[in-house]
PDB file of C-alpha atoms and ligand atoms in Angstrom:
ATOM      1  CA  UNK A 291      55.579 -80.426  40.610  1.00  0.00           C
ATOM      2  CA  UNK A 292      58.309 -77.870  41.356  1.00  0.00           C
ATOM      3  CA  UNK A 293      57.402 -74.786  43.376  1.00  0.00           C
ATOM      4  CA  UNK A 294      57.863 -72.678  40.246  1.00  0.00           C
ATOM      5  CA  UNK A 295      55.444 -74.833  38.230  1.00  0.00           C
ATOM      6  CA  UNK A 296      52.979 -74.810  41.099  1.00  0.00           C
ATOM      7  CA  UNK A 297      53.021 -70.997  41.247  1.00  0.00           C
ATOM      8  CA  UNK A 298      52.905 -70.773  37.451  1.00  0.00           C
ATOM      9  CA  UNK A 299      49.694 -72.809  37.364  1.00  0.00           C
ATOM     10  CA  UNK A 300      47.936 -70.312  39.678  1.00  0.00           C
ATOM     11  CA  UNK A 301      46.791 -66.698  39.254  1.00  0.00           C
ATOM     12  CA  UNK A 302      49.750 -64.436  38.551  1.00  0.00           C
ATOM     13  CA  UNK A 303      50.069 -60.666  38.573  1.00  0.00           C
ATOM     14  CA  UNK A 304      50.016 -59.214  35.081  1.00  0.00           C
ATOM     15  CA  UNK A 305      52.173 -56.346  36.354  1.00  0.00           C
ATOM     16  CA  UNK A 306      54.713 -56.871  39.134  1.00  0.00           C
ATOM     17  CA  UNK A 307      56.618 -53.884  40.520  1.00  0.00           C
ATOM     18  CA  UNK A 308      59.541 -54.028  42.942  1.00  0.00           C
ATOM     19  CA  UNK A 309      61.211 -51.499  45.234  1.00  0.00           C
ATOM     20  CA  UNK A 310      64.698 -53.010  45.467  1.00  0.00           C
ATOM     21  CA  UNK A 311      65.839 -51.786  48.873  1.00  0.00           C
ATOM     22  CA  UNK A 312      68.564 -52.669  51.373  1.00  0.00           C
ATOM     23  CA  UNK A 313      71.721 -52.709  49.255  1.00  0.00           C
ATOM     24  CA  UNK A 314      73.498 -50.247  51.559  1.00  0.00           C
ATOM     25  CA  UNK A 315      72.617 -52.077  54.772  1.00  0.00           C
ATOM     26  CA  UNK A 316      73.551 -55.425  53.212  1.00  0.00           C
ATOM     27  CA  UNK A 317      77.038 -54.053  52.477  1.00  0.00           C
ATOM     28  CA  UNK A 318      77.357 -52.376  55.894  1.00  0.00           C
ATOM     29  CA  UNK A 319      76.585 -55.676  57.644  1.00  0.00           C
ATOM     30  CA  UNK A 320      79.632 -57.070  55.830  1.00  0.00           C
ATOM     31  CA  UNK A 321      81.858 -54.121  56.728  1.00  0.00           C
ATOM     32  CA  UNK A 322      81.908 -52.971  53.090  1.00  0.00           C
ATOM     33  CA  UNK A 323      81.109 -49.726  51.264  1.00  0.00           C
ATOM     34  CA  UNK A 324      77.507 -49.166  50.159  1.00  0.00           C
ATOM     35  CA  UNK A 325      78.460 -49.545  46.504  1.00  0.00           C
ATOM     36  CA  UNK A 326      79.405 -53.175  47.211  1.00  0.00           C
ATOM     37  CA  UNK A 327      75.723 -53.725  47.988  1.00  0.00           C
ATOM     38  CA  UNK A 328      74.661 -52.220  44.664  1.00  0.00           C
ATOM     39  CA  UNK A 329      77.185 -54.368  42.827  1.00  0.00           C
ATOM     40  CA  UNK A 330      75.716 -57.451  44.475  1.00  0.00           C
ATOM     41  CA  UNK A 331      72.198 -56.219  43.776  1.00  0.00           C
ATOM     42  CA  UNK A 332      72.746 -56.739  40.064  1.00  0.00           C
ATOM     43  CA  UNK A 333      72.639 -60.540  40.289  1.00  0.00           C
ATOM     44  CA  UNK A 334      69.357 -60.299  42.221  1.00  0.00           C
ATOM     45  CA  UNK A 335      67.996 -58.191  39.362  1.00  0.00           C
ATOM     46  CA  UNK A 336      69.099 -60.826  36.845  1.00  0.00           C
ATOM     47  CA  UNK A 337      67.573 -63.698  38.829  1.00  0.00           C
ATOM     48  CA  UNK A 338      64.304 -61.834  39.357  1.00  0.00           C
ATOM     49  CA  UNK A 339      64.024 -60.908  35.677  1.00  0.00           C
ATOM     50  CA  UNK A 340      64.716 -64.492  34.590  1.00  0.00           C
ATOM     51  CA  UNK A 341      62.210 -65.981  37.033  1.00  0.00           C
ATOM     52  CA  UNK A 342      59.514 -63.469  36.091  1.00  0.00           C
ATOM     53  CA  UNK A 343      60.075 -64.276  32.406  1.00  0.00           C
ATOM     54  CA  UNK A 344      59.895 -68.027  33.117  1.00  0.00           C
ATOM     55  CA  UNK A 345      56.570 -67.445  34.852  1.00  0.00           C
ATOM     56  CA  UNK A 346      55.384 -65.475  31.815  1.00  0.00           C
ATOM     57  CA  UNK A 347      54.613 -62.388  33.868  1.00  0.00           C
ATOM     58  CA  UNK A 348      53.700 -59.711  31.338  1.00  0.00           C
ATOM     59  CA  UNK A 349      55.202 -56.637  32.982  1.00  0.00           C
ATOM     60  CA  UNK A 350      57.985 -56.242  35.532  1.00  0.00           C
ATOM     61  CA  UNK A 351      58.891 -52.754  36.752  1.00  0.00           C
ATOM     62  CA  UNK A 352      61.969 -52.153  38.909  1.00  0.00           C
ATOM     63  CA  UNK A 353      62.692 -49.007  40.925  1.00  0.00           C
ATOM     64  CA  UNK A 354      66.366 -48.607  40.101  1.00  0.00           C
ATOM     65  CA  UNK A 355      66.969 -44.900  40.802  1.00  0.00           C
ATOM     66  CA  UNK A 356      64.612 -42.286  42.225  1.00  0.00           C
ATOM     67  CA  UNK A 357      64.582 -38.516  41.647  1.00  0.00           C
ATOM     68  CA  UNK A 358      65.624 -38.260  45.318  1.00  0.00           C
ATOM     69  CA  UNK A 359      68.617 -40.606  44.832  1.00  0.00           C
ATOM     70  CA  UNK A 360      70.504 -37.762  43.064  1.00  0.00           C
ATOM     71  CA  UNK A 361      71.085 -36.339  46.576  1.00  0.00           C
ATOM     72  CA  UNK A 362      73.355 -39.293  47.512  1.00  0.00           C
ATOM     73  CA  UNK A 363      77.166 -38.870  47.575  1.00  0.00           C
ATOM     74  CA  UNK A 364      78.570 -38.390  44.072  1.00  0.00           C
ATOM     75  CA  UNK A 365      80.683 -41.537  44.310  1.00  0.00           C
ATOM     76  CA  UNK A 366      77.575 -43.660  44.966  1.00  0.00           C
ATOM     77  CA  UNK A 367      75.578 -42.011  42.164  1.00  0.00           C
ATOM     78  CA  UNK A 368      78.484 -42.481  39.735  1.00  0.00           C
ATOM     79  CA  UNK A 369      78.786 -46.156  40.677  1.00  0.00           C
ATOM     80  CA  UNK A 370      75.065 -46.733  40.165  1.00  0.00           C
ATOM     81  CA  UNK A 371      75.236 -45.099  36.725  1.00  0.00           C
ATOM     82  CA  UNK A 372      78.285 -47.158  35.768  1.00  0.00           C
ATOM     83  CA  UNK A 373      76.536 -50.323  36.960  1.00  0.00           C
ATOM     84  CA  UNK A 374      73.544 -49.457  34.830  1.00  0.00           C
ATOM     85  CA  UNK A 375      75.684 -49.039  31.716  1.00  0.00           C
ATOM     86  CA  UNK A 376      77.708 -52.243  32.240  1.00  0.00           C
ATOM     87  CA  UNK A 377      74.624 -54.276  33.168  1.00  0.00           C
ATOM     88  CA  UNK A 378      72.698 -53.113  30.109  1.00  0.00           C
ATOM     89  CA  UNK A 379      75.645 -54.033  27.918  1.00  0.00           C
ATOM     90  CA  UNK A 380      76.080 -57.440  29.553  1.00  0.00           C
ATOM     91  CA  UNK A 381      72.415 -58.356  29.814  1.00  0.00           C
ATOM     92  CA  UNK A 382      71.317 -57.566  26.261  1.00  0.00           C
ATOM     93  CA  UNK A 383      71.887 -61.249  25.426  1.00  0.00           C
ATOM     94  CA  UNK A 384      69.778 -62.434  28.416  1.00  0.00           C
ATOM     95  CA  UNK A 385      66.999 -60.048  27.421  1.00  0.00           C
ATOM     96  CA  UNK A 386      66.988 -61.299  23.847  1.00  0.00           C
ATOM     97  CA  UNK A 387      67.171 -64.976  24.840  1.00  0.00           C
ATOM     98  CA  UNK A 388      64.183 -64.496  27.136  1.00  0.00           C
ATOM     99  CA  UNK A 389      62.185 -62.457  24.577  1.00  0.00           C
ATOM    100  CA  UNK A 390      62.142 -59.440  26.935  1.00  0.00           C
ATOM    101  CA  UNK A 391      61.465 -55.894  25.767  1.00  0.00           C
ATOM    102  CA  UNK A 392      63.257 -53.157  27.718  1.00  0.00           C
ATOM    103  CA  UNK A 393      61.464 -49.950  28.628  1.00  0.00           C
ATOM    104  CA  UNK A 394      62.374 -47.005  30.872  1.00  0.00           C
ATOM    105  CA  UNK A 395      60.302 -44.511  32.849  1.00  0.00           C
ATOM    106  CA  UNK A 396      61.370 -41.328  34.607  1.00  0.00           C
ATOM    107  CA  UNK A 397      63.440 -38.261  33.686  1.00  0.00           C
ATOM    108  CA  UNK A 398      65.695 -40.512  31.649  1.00  0.00           C
ATOM    109  CA  UNK A 399      67.250 -37.536  29.849  1.00  0.00           C
ATOM    110  CA  UNK A 400      68.784 -36.366  33.137  1.00  0.00           C
ATOM    111  CA  UNK A 401      71.016 -39.480  33.319  1.00  0.00           C
ATOM    112  CA  UNK A 402      74.635 -39.217  32.131  1.00  0.00           C
ATOM    113  CA  UNK A 403      74.989 -39.272  28.330  1.00  0.00           C
ATOM    114  CA  UNK A 404      76.525 -42.752  28.262  1.00  0.00           C
ATOM    115  CA  UNK A 405      73.638 -44.235  30.245  1.00  0.00           C
ATOM    116  CA  UNK A 406      71.026 -42.556  28.024  1.00  0.00           C
ATOM    117  CA  UNK A 407      72.832 -43.827  24.927  1.00  0.00           C
ATOM    118  CA  UNK A 408      73.118 -47.414  26.225  1.00  0.00           C
ATOM    119  CA  UNK A 409      69.516 -47.403  27.380  1.00  0.00           C
ATOM    120  CA  UNK A 410      68.276 -46.179  23.985  1.00  0.00           C
ATOM    121  CA  UNK A 411      70.379 -48.806  22.244  1.00  0.00           C
ATOM    122  CA  UNK A 412      69.019 -51.725  24.316  1.00  0.00           C
ATOM    123  CA  UNK A 413      65.433 -50.406  24.077  1.00  0.00           C
ATOM    124  CA  UNK A 414      65.818 -50.244  20.277  1.00  0.00           C
ATOM    125  CA  UNK A 415      67.384 -53.690  20.026  1.00  0.00           C
ATOM    126  CA  UNK A 416      64.675 -55.339  22.107  1.00  0.00           C
ATOM    127  CA  UNK A 417      61.663 -53.424  20.763  1.00  0.00           C
ATOM    128  CA  UNK A 418      60.344 -56.370  18.751  1.00  0.00           C
ATOM    129  CA  UNK A 419      60.490 -58.841  21.641  1.00  0.00           C
ATOM    130  CA  UNK A 420      56.944 -59.681  22.638  1.00  0.00           C
ATOM    131  CA  UNK A 421      57.419 -61.609  25.883  1.00  0.00           C
ATOM    132  CA  UNK A 422      57.767 -59.708  29.151  1.00  0.00           C
ATOM    133  CA  UNK A 423      58.161 -55.914  29.250  1.00  0.00           C
ATOM    134  CA  UNK A 424      60.905 -54.996  31.715  1.00  0.00           C
ATOM    135  CA  UNK A 425      60.614 -51.369  32.791  1.00  0.00           C
ATOM    136  CA  UNK A 426      63.425 -49.650  34.661  1.00  0.00           C
ATOM    137  CA  UNK A 427      62.357 -46.647  36.714  1.00  0.00           C
ATOM    138  CA  UNK A 428      65.341 -44.300  36.435  1.00  0.00           C
ATOM    139  CA  UNK A 429      65.447 -40.821  37.881  1.00  0.00           C
ATOM    140  CA  UNK A 430      61.810 -41.599  38.559  1.00  0.00           C
ATOM    141  CA  UNK A 431      59.460 -39.912  41.019  1.00  0.00           C
ATOM    142  CA  UNK A 432      55.691 -40.400  40.974  1.00  0.00           C
ATOM    143  CA  UNK A 433      54.915 -36.809  41.969  1.00  0.00           C
ATOM    144  CA  UNK A 434      57.136 -35.511  39.168  1.00  0.00           C
ATOM    145  CA  UNK A 435      55.387 -37.923  36.764  1.00  0.00           C
ATOM    146  CA  UNK A 436      51.936 -36.693  37.818  1.00  0.00           C
ATOM    147  CA  UNK A 437      53.069 -33.059  37.679  1.00  0.00           C
ATOM    148  CA  UNK A 438      54.321 -33.417  34.108  1.00  0.00           C
ATOM    149  CA  UNK A 439      51.076 -35.174  33.099  1.00  0.00           C
ATOM    150  CA  UNK A 440      49.048 -32.286  34.572  1.00  0.00           C
ATOM    151  CA  UNK A 441      51.258 -29.762  32.740  1.00  0.00           C
ATOM    152  CA  UNK A 442      50.853 -31.590  29.418  1.00  0.00           C
ATOM    153  CA  UNK A 443      47.080 -31.800  29.861  1.00  0.00           C
ATOM    154  CA  UNK A 444      46.919 -28.133  30.922  1.00  0.00           C
ATOM    155  CA  UNK A 445      48.725 -27.145  27.738  1.00  0.00           C
ATOM    156  CA  UNK A 446      46.305 -29.226  25.647  1.00  0.00           C
ATOM    157  CA  UNK A 447      43.335 -27.555  27.339  1.00  0.00           C
ATOM    158  CA  UNK A 448      44.870 -24.115  26.778  1.00  0.00           C
ATOM    159  CA  UNK A 449      45.375 -24.888  23.094  1.00  0.00           C
ATOM    160  CA  UNK A 450      41.837 -26.298  22.783  1.00  0.00           C
ATOM    161  CA  UNK A 451      43.160 -29.761  21.871  1.00  0.00           C
ATOM    162  CA  UNK A 452      41.087 -31.287  24.642  1.00  0.00           C
ATOM    163  CA  UNK A 453      38.179 -29.985  26.716  1.00  0.00           C
ATOM    164  CA  UNK A 454      38.437 -30.332  30.532  1.00  0.00           C
ATOM    165  CA  UNK A 455      35.180 -32.364  30.612  1.00  0.00           C
ATOM    166  CA  UNK A 456      36.818 -35.009  28.423  1.00  0.00           C
ATOM    167  CA  UNK A 457      39.619 -35.672  30.947  1.00  0.00           C
ATOM    168  CA  UNK A 458      39.097 -39.081  32.525  1.00  0.00           C
ATOM    169  CA  UNK A 459      41.317 -41.747  34.109  1.00  0.00           C
ATOM    170  CA  UNK A 460      42.230 -43.258  30.781  1.00  0.00           C
ATOM    171  CA  UNK A 461      43.404 -39.881  29.413  1.00  0.00           C
ATOM    172  CA  UNK A 462      45.456 -39.310  32.568  1.00  0.00           C
ATOM    173  CA  UNK A 463      46.986 -42.790  32.108  1.00  0.00           C
ATOM    174  CA  UNK A 464      47.981 -41.813  28.577  1.00  0.00           C
ATOM    175  CA  UNK A 465      49.974 -38.841  29.906  1.00  0.00           C
ATOM    176  CA  UNK A 466      51.989 -40.767  32.471  1.00  0.00           C
ATOM    177  CA  UNK A 467      55.411 -42.324  31.794  1.00  0.00           C
ATOM    178  CA  UNK A 468      53.682 -45.702  32.183  1.00  0.00           C
ATOM    179  CA  UNK A 469      51.309 -45.169  29.246  1.00  0.00           C
ATOM    180  CA  UNK A 470      50.609 -48.547  27.682  1.00  0.00           C
ATOM    181  CA  UNK A 471      51.384 -50.479  30.870  1.00  0.00           C
ATOM    182  CA  UNK A 472      48.559 -52.015  32.919  1.00  0.00           C
ATOM    183  CA  UNK A 473      47.995 -51.050  36.578  1.00  0.00           C
ATOM    184  CA  UNK A 474      50.322 -52.710  39.080  1.00  0.00           C
ATOM    185  CA  UNK A 475      48.839 -55.906  40.590  1.00  0.00           C
ATOM    186  CA  UNK A 476      51.566 -56.692  43.086  1.00  0.00           C
ATOM    187  CA  UNK A 477      54.163 -54.383  44.633  1.00  0.00           C
ATOM    188  CA  UNK A 478      57.066 -55.940  46.534  1.00  0.00           C
ATOM    189  CA  UNK A 479      59.437 -53.971  48.776  1.00  0.00           C
ATOM    190  CA  UNK A 480      62.501 -55.606  50.261  1.00  0.00           C
ATOM    191  CA  UNK A 481      64.558 -54.703  53.361  1.00  0.00           C
ATOM    192  CA  UNK A 482      61.843 -54.415  56.012  1.00  0.00           C
ATOM    193  CA  UNK A 483      60.796 -50.839  55.205  1.00  0.00           C
ATOM    194  CA  UNK A 484      57.061 -50.188  54.930  1.00  0.00           C
ATOM    195  CA  UNK A 485      57.020 -47.240  52.571  1.00  0.00           C
ATOM    196  CA  UNK A 486      56.111 -46.489  48.957  1.00  0.00           C
ATOM    197  CA  UNK A 487      58.838 -43.847  48.503  1.00  0.00           C
ATOM    198  CA  UNK A 488      57.205 -41.935  45.655  1.00  0.00           C
ATOM    199  CA  UNK A 489      56.928 -45.011  43.394  1.00  0.00           C
ATOM    200  CA  UNK A 490      54.030 -45.417  40.933  1.00  0.00           C
ATOM    201  CA  UNK A 491      51.526 -43.653  43.208  1.00  0.00           C
ATOM    202  CA  UNK A 492      48.764 -43.558  40.581  1.00  0.00           C
ATOM    203  CA  UNK A 493      49.385 -47.056  39.239  1.00  0.00           C
ATOM    204  CA  UNK A 494      49.300 -48.898  42.594  1.00  0.00           C
ATOM    205  CA  UNK A 495      45.776 -47.728  43.514  1.00  0.00           C
ATOM    206  CA  UNK A 496      44.572 -51.348  43.802  1.00  0.00           C
ATOM    207  CA  UNK A 497      47.882 -53.202  44.003  1.00  0.00           C
ATOM    208  CA  UNK A 498      48.473 -55.863  46.618  1.00  0.00           C
ATOM    209  CA  UNK A 499      51.460 -54.881  48.788  1.00  0.00           C
ATOM    210  CA  UNK A 500      54.085 -57.363  49.952  1.00  0.00           C
ATOM    211  CA  UNK A 501      56.946 -56.516  52.293  1.00  0.00           C
ATOM    212  CA  UNK A 502      59.878 -58.751  53.139  1.00  0.00           C
ATOM    213  CA  UNK A 503      62.793 -58.246  55.526  1.00  0.00           C
ATOM    214  CA  UNK A 504      65.264 -59.695  53.006  1.00  0.00           C
ATOM    215  CA  UNK A 505      67.841 -57.172  51.748  1.00  0.00           C
ATOM    216  CA  UNK A 506      67.790 -56.792  47.969  1.00  0.00           C
ATOM    217  CA  UNK A 507      71.163 -58.520  47.207  1.00  0.00           C
ATOM    218  CA  UNK A 508      69.838 -61.655  48.981  1.00  0.00           C
ATOM    219  CA  UNK A 509      66.474 -61.643  47.189  1.00  0.00           C
ATOM    220  CA  UNK A 510      66.278 -64.802  45.085  1.00  0.00           C
ATOM    221  CA  UNK A 511      63.844 -67.033  43.191  1.00  0.00           C
ATOM    222  CA  UNK A 512      62.630 -68.639  46.423  1.00  0.00           C
ATOM    223  CA  UNK A 513      61.722 -65.215  47.873  1.00  0.00           C
ATOM    224  CA  UNK A 514      59.947 -64.154  44.697  1.00  0.00           C
ATOM    225  CA  UNK A 515      57.894 -67.361  44.642  1.00  0.00           C
ATOM    226  CA  UNK A 516      56.987 -66.786  48.314  1.00  0.00           C
ATOM    227  CA  UNK A 517      55.689 -63.297  47.443  1.00  0.00           C
ATOM    228  CA  UNK A 518      53.686 -64.688  44.536  1.00  0.00           C
ATOM    229  CA  UNK A 519      52.240 -67.408  46.744  1.00  0.00           C
ATOM    230  CA  UNK A 520      51.062 -64.752  49.177  1.00  0.00           C
ATOM    231  CA  UNK A 521      49.504 -62.846  46.233  1.00  0.00           C
ATOM    232  CA  UNK A 522      47.682 -65.989  45.109  1.00  0.00           C
ATOM    233  CA  UNK A 523      46.143 -66.370  48.558  1.00  0.00           C
ATOM    234  CA  UNK A 524      44.664 -62.884  48.606  1.00  0.00           C
ATOM    235  CA  UNK A 525      41.170 -61.909  47.617  1.00  0.00           C
ATOM    236  CA  UNK A 526      41.183 -58.829  45.397  1.00  0.00           C
ATOM    237  CA  UNK A 527      37.855 -57.113  45.831  1.00  0.00           C
ATOM    238  CA  UNK A 528      38.417 -53.752  44.081  1.00  0.00           C
ATOM    239  CA  UNK A 529      35.898 -52.132  46.430  1.00  0.00           C
ATOM    240  CA  UNK A 530      33.269 -54.892  46.093  1.00  0.00           C
ATOM    241  CA  UNK A 531      32.317 -57.479  48.709  1.00  0.00           C
ATOM    242  CA  UNK A 532      33.350 -61.164  48.623  1.00  0.00           C
ATOM    243  CA  UNK A 533      29.915 -62.396  47.548  1.00  0.00           C
ATOM    244  CA  UNK A 534      30.003 -60.221  44.428  1.00  0.00           C
ATOM    245  CA  UNK A 535      33.157 -61.880  43.121  1.00  0.00           C
ATOM    246  CA  UNK A 536      32.876 -65.030  41.087  1.00  0.00           C
TER     247      UNK A 536
HETATM  248  C1  LIG B  16      68.203 -49.229  47.314  1.00  0.00           C
HETATM  249  O1  LIG B  16      69.075 -49.668  48.324  1.00  0.00           O
HETATM  250  C2  LIG B  16      68.724 -49.504  45.988  1.00  0.00           C
HETATM  251  C3  LIG B  16      69.024 -48.568  45.048  1.00  0.00           C
HETATM  252  C4  LIG B  16      68.887 -47.117  45.279  1.00  0.00           C
HETATM  253  C5  LIG B  16      69.558 -48.921  43.737  1.00  0.00           C
HETATM  254  C6  LIG B  16      69.138 -50.224  43.150  1.00  0.00           C
HETATM  255  C7  LIG B  16      70.167 -50.659  42.196  1.00  0.00           C
HETATM  256  C8  LIG B  16      70.527 -51.930  41.943  1.00  0.00           C
HETATM  257  C9  LIG B  16      69.816 -53.076  42.511  1.00  0.00           C
HETATM  258  C10 LIG B  16      71.694 -52.255  41.067  1.00  0.00           C
HETATM  259  C11 LIG B  16      71.661 -51.803  39.659  1.00  0.00           C
HETATM  260  C12 LIG B  16      70.366 -51.917  38.985  1.00  0.00           C
HETATM  261  C13 LIG B  16      70.199 -52.225  37.667  1.00  0.00           C
HETATM  262  C14 LIG B  16      68.818 -52.175  37.103  1.00  0.00           C
HETATM  263  C15 LIG B  16      71.273 -52.641  36.799  1.00  0.00           C
HETATM  264  P1  LIG B  16      69.658 -48.589  49.339  1.00  0.00           P
HETATM  265  O2  LIG B  16      70.949 -48.115  48.794  1.00  0.00           O
HETATM  266  O3  LIG B  16      68.657 -47.518  49.574  1.00  0.00           O
HETATM  267  O4  LIG B  16      69.878 -49.464  50.627  1.00  0.00           O
HETATM  268  P2  LIG B  16      69.735 -48.981  52.142  1.00  0.00           P
HETATM  269  O5  LIG B  16      68.289 -48.652  52.362  1.00  0.00           O
HETATM  270  O6  LIG B  16      70.160 -50.191  52.923  1.00  0.00           O
HETATM  271  O7  LIG B  16      70.645 -47.819  52.331  1.00  0.00           O
END
């Protein structure tokens, strides 16, 4: 049995989220500009998406650009936006062949017009695919997401559309960008940093966390399978004790 088949036969996360980190340092180690790291990060995205689809993981969410990333030098931001547009264009075929539906979360409207247009186009063209849902977090920040959910709920309370007593976790879920997506089961961060960096704060409440020293452009199928193996060896207790789990 191949390692992939072995992992596939075990318990898999329904929702896998990844903080793709280390592109800049990967490039620096090679004496190149940071953008070279981002360019090389694209093939790691492709490989990860294909492997996750092969494993029939239901939901894969990638942190591609945070609200804080706008503060980076303009040249780097422009390159990332260009990469997004060209990758979306190029990968539409891969998405369709693998029955993947594209989704986006974040302040997507704040991206350059071309990126918004391309994103909308690929989302539309993949909307009937019913395999994996690939969500790109773009101009995404969890605190901003929670703030806008609170604002929307506040407005509904003010207009008597909902009473405050009725607000529960499921209603809050419905006001987040991730509405319709299940909670994250496994969160991977590459590059040896042990931080969450404002990613899916609400949705990772009970996620298993996995950190690897590998820089994102080097992250491949082998590394993903290693992370999934570690996930399969963990006991998820959700606040209970071992003896209460069956
Ligand atoms: C973090 O590395 C990575 C990013 C901010 C961008 C991720 C983008 C890609 C992988 C390429 C394009 C993505 C898509 C979906 C087409 P960093 O720059 O923070 O690295 P550092 O910590 O070493 O500086």
